[in-house]
Amino acid sequence: MIKIRVNGKPVAIHDEDKTLLDVIKEIGINIPALCYHPGLPARGSCRLCVVEITKPSWNGRSKIVTSCLYPCEDGLEVLTHSPKVIKLRKVIIKLLLARCSDSKELQELALQYNADVSRFGTKENEKCILCGLCTRACEEMGIEAISMVNRGWKKEVAPPYYEPPENCIGCGACAEVCPVGAIELTETNGIRRIWNREFEIQKCVECGKYFATVAQLEHLHNKYGIPLKDLKTCPECSKKRVGTVLKKTFFD
Amino acid sequence: MIKTIEELRNLAADYKKALGHEKMKILVCAGTGCMSSGSLKIYEALKKIVTEKGLYVDIDLIKEGKKGGVNVSPSGCHGFCEMGPLVRIEPQGYLYVKVQEEDAQEIVENTVEKGEVVERLLFKNPETGQTYETSKSIPFYGKQNRLVLEHCGTINPESIKEYIALGGYQTLADVFEMSPEKVCQTILKAELRGRGGGGFPAGIKWDSVRKEKADQKYVVCNGDEGDPGAFMDRSIMEGDPHRVIEGMIIAGYASGATKGYIYVRAEYPLAVKRLKTAIEQAREFGLLGKNILGTGFDFDIKINKGAGAFVCGEGSALTASIEGNRGMPRTRPPRTVQKGLFQKPTVLNNVETFANVPLIISKGVDWYLKIGTKGNPGTKAFALTGNIVNTGLIEVPMGTTLREVIYDIGGGIPGGKKLKAVQIGGPSGGCLTPEHLDLPMDFDSLKSVGAMIGSGGLVVMDEDTCMVEVARFFMDFTQKESCGKCVPCREGTKRMLEILEKIVAGEGTMEDIETLEILAETVKDGSLCGLGKTASNPVLTTLKYFRDEYIAHVKEKVCPAGVCKAFKSYCIDPELCKGCGKCSRVCPNSAITGKIKNPFKIDKEKCINCGACANACPFNAVKEG
Ligand SMILES: Cc1cc2nc3c(=O)[nH]c(=O)nc-3n(C[C@H](O)[C@H](O)[C@H](O)COP(=O)(O)O)c2cc1C
Ligand code: FES
């Protein structure tokens, strides 16, 4: 068991693989973490989840670390809102807001942290904050239809050669995880549009609801060998059906 | 193939004896600088003439029985690149500068055959007119302490035999008789600190890797050298590749690693070639590969060509790049010594760090500790450039003062100008001022004034340098090199650059200076990797030491050094103007009008302050104000 203190409060941790951010969230402390998603590998790029850490043995020295990546080490004293941390977070929010001045999410954060952006040169209205959640989600799906291209200030998320990505299955995971709604996904009449491509959406054969793109189902079929006809039922109806089958077998 | 430690010792003695039979050695610098000014042609000409006269020898010929001849050999960089192509004659130590192919005949006839110096090829101090016969007598060399660079310029980097003859690879014999733990202890006791910038004790790294349990461990040599002004590592890799390999083998043995990688910057093809040759030779001699010298220890080295980005020199980006991934840094922990290359325990050190190792083992810890300052033993190589009389590659004991480097070795500032500042450590370093002239240059002292040794680049700047422009220049570099992964570095360097551009354009405000400072602190504290963490250093140190210069740009709207174009204005002195009209013809914006033979006038509204008119005027009638 690992013992740490968060803002002075002792916390005991049993799972050694937890990061500081996991623990901070669990005990109900709210800190911004825009490039973090519980289902994806952490990346430490937004730097908003920074905290100040120290240990009694460090002779009063402290370090600023990203909590989403930092492991829980025994004896750590963690400050989630120290003056140094607040100051840093504030400037980082300003920097992000100067880049994406129309973002509701960032404006809200700025309000919370009293961050006024006026002095930071020209405002731009980019939508993407380059947190990389979408590319990580796509990678986790085993697709890699989009990736980060270019370096530094010119960095952006894009499909190869900026063409509509051929291998995209239109699953929409990228849009789903985007913390600032920067990825456009529209659906009309059984057609989903994303990354300049159009995907036919499958209607559930039982309830009739549109639930996944045909390409996505084909991907599952190819990857796991599940018969295509079994994939044409939406997850809810599938669950229900299993329930009915069970009921029929055991109770009727 | 050498099979035992005993055989290696005997072979070394043999080669040494053979080398002793050379009567004379002509070394032609084949470093990148001299080669680009045609040194290989000189080498071939010299070799041809010496061979035709039946004088040529080398180790192999001597071993076949030929005695008392002259060896002609290419060598690594001598450091005095500005004066190249360089030719050096041993044992006399004559140094010929700016040698041409046509000079070969004269060198052979006079120096080789008659033992006379060719006066006109000697180095002549441009300021005093004094000439120097030998390299040692030239202050540029005389004040240095070349230990790590001892072979650079004095041996043929493509000959393993010469390296062995001079004691090379002999430390392996000693090391293999020690336990790995003892080797780590030796490096620890010698307090060898990483020369790649951070100054982290190498012994701690090695010992940590040694203690890790893993089925595979690695040694990685960082030869990325991304700082635009630095070329120390290049010179070592080109001029003495075997020394780096020897250091890596020792690190492998000490840490339990069996595979090594050298990550060389893509722009260093000659270093790659020399290292390749050296690795092949070492394999042939049984110094790399399986069961080295019959000890049961396996070690081999691969070369990896860099991806060409500054950030790839950062440890975690570098290992990612070797793995075939994008060269982007990651957060620590886990540390490289635990999970480095391919997630295995890895010793990562800089070229110069590895090159120090054979020296420590062969000469001993006590000897090593006597060089340099307490806690900062040994020497450091620097690349001296900028407004200085002698530019080039130098090596001095740690703790040598800036004054000694600039005035004794560098020969001072040309044109009687005053020293204004020195940028140390490249784009991630900081600036020093004349008040630091007596500061010992070592890791700790430099850190205490907000600078760092970094890559070892030393750019000397005279009074005509604008420090805001210097900060802008470096920020422009780092901003372009930022990988863009984390917000503070990507967005922060861009915003800092915008502000600096605004200030040099004469549009800055006092508020901008304040914002610049806040941004600099944020980027320093909040960035993911060392690139961002150090990107602010040029801004922070110039703000600290030259704040009035920033304020002058902002408040008084002047550039005190007279560099920033935005603050210049030109007018024509009607008394001096003869009305020739030259100025009007060169003006790119048609801002100058007038009648021939009458004084011309500059339209201030149209003038873009380019200064073309001032350069064109034959009568010095265009005044800057
Ligand atoms: C942006 C950046 C660039 C770097 N470039 C180099 C480099 O070109 N060569 C180098 O040896 N170290 C470089 N480093 C330092 C390495 O990360 C690492 O600390 C070093 O190679 C370790 O070796 P040492 O302990 O022997 O110095 C760089 C660091 C950063 C942050
Ligand atoms: S959530 Fe940790 S850096 Fe973004």
CSV table of N, CA and C in Angstrom, one decimal, chain B residues 72-119:
chain,number,residue,atom,x,y,z
B,72,VAL,N,52.3,10.0,-44.4
B,72,VAL,CA,51.4,11.1,-44.7
B,72,VAL,C,50.0,10.6,-44.4
B,73,SER,N,49.2,11.3,-43.6
B,73,SER,CA,48.0,10.8,-43.2
B,73,SER,C,46.9,11.9,-43.0
B,74,PRO,N,45.7,11.5,-43.3
B,74,PRO,CA,44.6,12.5,-43.0
B,74,PRO,C,44.4,12.4,-41.5
B,75,SER,N,43.9,13.5,-41.0
B,75,SER,CA,43.6,13.5,-39.5
B,75,SER,C,42.2,14.1,-39.3
B,76,GLY,N,41.8,14.1,-38.0
B,76,GLY,CA,40.6,14.7,-37.6
B,76,GLY,C,40.9,16.2,-37.5
B,77,CYS,N,39.8,16.9,-37.1
B,77,CYS,CA,39.9,18.4,-37.0
B,77,CYS,C,40.9,18.9,-36.0
B,78,HIS,N,41.7,19.9,-36.4
B,78,HIS,CA,42.7,20.4,-35.5
B,78,HIS,C,42.1,21.5,-34.6
B,79,GLY,N,40.9,21.9,-35.0
B,79,GLY,CA,40.2,23.0,-34.2
B,79,GLY,C,40.3,24.4,-34.7
B,80,PHE,N,41.4,24.6,-35.5
B,80,PHE,CA,41.6,26.0,-36.0
B,80,PHE,C,41.1,26.2,-37.4
B,81,CYS,N,39.8,25.8,-37.5
B,81,CYS,CA,39.2,25.7,-38.8
B,81,CYS,C,39.3,26.9,-39.7
B,82,GLU,N,39.2,28.0,-39.0
B,82,GLU,CA,39.2,29.3,-39.8
B,82,GLU,C,40.5,29.4,-40.6
B,83,MET,N,41.6,28.8,-40.2
B,83,MET,CA,42.9,28.9,-40.9
B,83,MET,C,43.1,27.8,-41.8
B,84,GLY,N,42.1,26.9,-42.1
B,84,GLY,CA,42.3,25.7,-42.9
B,84,GLY,C,42.5,26.0,-44.4
B,85,PRO,N,42.9,25.1,-45.1
B,85,PRO,CA,43.3,23.7,-44.7
B,85,PRO,C,44.6,23.7,-43.9
B,86,LEU,N,44.7,22.9,-42.9
B,86,LEU,CA,45.8,22.9,-42.0
B,86,LEU,C,46.7,21.6,-42.3
B,87,VAL,N,48.0,21.8,-42.3
B,87,VAL,CA,48.9,20.7,-42.4
B,87,VAL,C,49.9,20.8,-41.2
B,88,ARG,N,50.1,19.6,-40.6
B,88,ARG,CA,50.9,19.6,-39.4
B,88,ARG,C,52.0,18.6,-39.6
B,89,ILE,N,53.2,19.0,-39.1
B,89,ILE,CA,54.4,18.1,-39.3
B,89,ILE,C,54.9,17.7,-37.9
B,90,GLU,N,54.9,16.4,-37.7
B,90,GLU,CA,55.4,15.9,-36.5
B,90,GLU,C,56.7,15.1,-36.7
B,91,PRO,N,57.6,15.1,-35.8
B,91,PRO,CA,57.6,15.5,-34.4
B,91,PRO,C,57.9,17.0,-34.2
B,92,GLN,N,58.2,17.7,-35.3
B,92,GLN,CA,58.6,19.1,-35.0
B,92,GLN,C,57.5,20.0,-34.5
B,93,GLY,N,56.2,19.6,-34.9
B,93,GLY,CA,55.1,20.4,-34.5
B,93,GLY,C,54.8,21.6,-35.3
B,94,TYR,N,55.4,21.7,-36.5
B,94,TYR,CA,55.1,22.8,-37.4
B,94,TYR,C,53.7,22.8,-37.8
B,95,LEU,N,53.1,24.0,-37.9
B,95,LEU,CA,51.7,24.0,-38.3
B,95,LEU,C,51.6,25.0,-39.6
B,96,TYR,N,51.2,24.4,-40.7
B,96,TYR,CA,51.0,25.3,-41.9
B,96,TYR,C,49.5,25.5,-42.0
B,97,VAL,N,49.2,26.8,-42.3
B,97,VAL,CA,47.8,27.2,-42.4
B,97,VAL,C,47.5,27.6,-43.9
B,98,LYS,N,46.2,27.6,-44.2
B,98,LYS,CA,45.7,28.0,-45.5
B,98,LYS,C,46.6,27.4,-46.6
B,99,VAL,N,46.9,26.1,-46.5
B,99,VAL,CA,47.7,25.4,-47.5
B,99,VAL,C,46.9,25.1,-48.8
B,100,GLN,N,47.6,25.2,-49.9
B,100,GLN,CA,47.0,24.9,-51.2
B,100,GLN,C,47.7,23.7,-51.8
B,101,GLU,N,47.0,23.1,-52.8
B,101,GLU,CA,47.6,21.9,-53.4
B,101,GLU,C,49.0,22.2,-54.0
B,102,GLU,N,49.2,23.4,-54.5
B,102,GLU,CA,50.4,23.8,-55.1
B,102,GLU,C,51.6,23.8,-54.1
B,103,ASP,N,51.2,23.9,-52.8
B,103,ASP,CA,52.3,24.0,-51.8
B,103,ASP,C,52.9,22.7,-51.5
B,104,ALA,N,52.3,21.6,-52.0
B,104,ALA,CA,52.8,20.3,-51.5
B,104,ALA,C,54.2,20.1,-51.9
B,105,GLN,N,54.6,20.4,-53.1
B,105,GLN,CA,56.0,20.2,-53.6
B,105,GLN,C,57.0,20.9,-52.6
B,106,GLU,N,56.7,22.1,-52.3
B,106,GLU,CA,57.6,22.9,-51.5
B,106,GLU,C,57.7,22.3,-50.1
B,107,ILE,N,56.5,21.9,-49.5
B,107,ILE,CA,56.5,21.3,-48.2
B,107,ILE,C,57.5,20.1,-48.2
B,108,VAL,N,57.3,19.2,-49.2
B,108,VAL,CA,58.2,18.0,-49.2
B,108,VAL,C,59.6,18.4,-49.4
B,109,GLU,N,59.9,19.3,-50.4
B,109,GLU,CA,61.3,19.6,-50.6
B,109,GLU,C,62.0,20.3,-49.4
B,110,ASN,N,61.3,21.3,-48.9
B,110,ASN,CA,61.9,22.0,-47.8
B,110,ASN,C,61.8,21.3,-46.5
B,111,THR,N,60.6,21.0,-46.1
B,111,THR,CA,60.4,20.5,-44.7
B,111,THR,C,60.9,19.1,-44.6
B,112,VAL,N,60.4,18.2,-45.5
B,112,VAL,CA,60.7,16.8,-45.4
B,112,VAL,C,62.2,16.5,-45.7
B,113,GLU,N,62.6,17.1,-46.8
B,113,GLU,CA,64.0,16.7,-47.2
B,113,GLU,C,65.1,17.5,-46.6
B,114,LYS,N,64.8,18.9,-46.4
B,114,LYS,CA,65.9,19.7,-45.8
B,114,LYS,C,65.6,20.0,-44.3
B,115,GLY,N,64.4,19.7,-43.8
B,115,GLY,CA,64.1,19.9,-42.4
B,115,GLY,C,63.9,21.4,-42.2
B,116,GLU,N,63.6,22.2,-43.2
B,116,GLU,CA,63.4,23.6,-43.0
B,116,GLU,C,61.9,24.0,-43.0
B,117,VAL,N,61.6,25.1,-42.3
B,117,VAL,CA,60.2,25.5,-42.3
B,117,VAL,C,59.8,26.3,-43.5
B,118,VAL,N,58.6,26.2,-44.0
B,118,VAL,CA,58.2,27.0,-45.1
B,118,VAL,C,57.5,28.3,-44.4
B,119,GLU,N,58.3,29.3,-44.3
B,119,GLU,CA,57.9,30.5,-43.6
B,119,GLU,C,56.5,31.0,-44.0
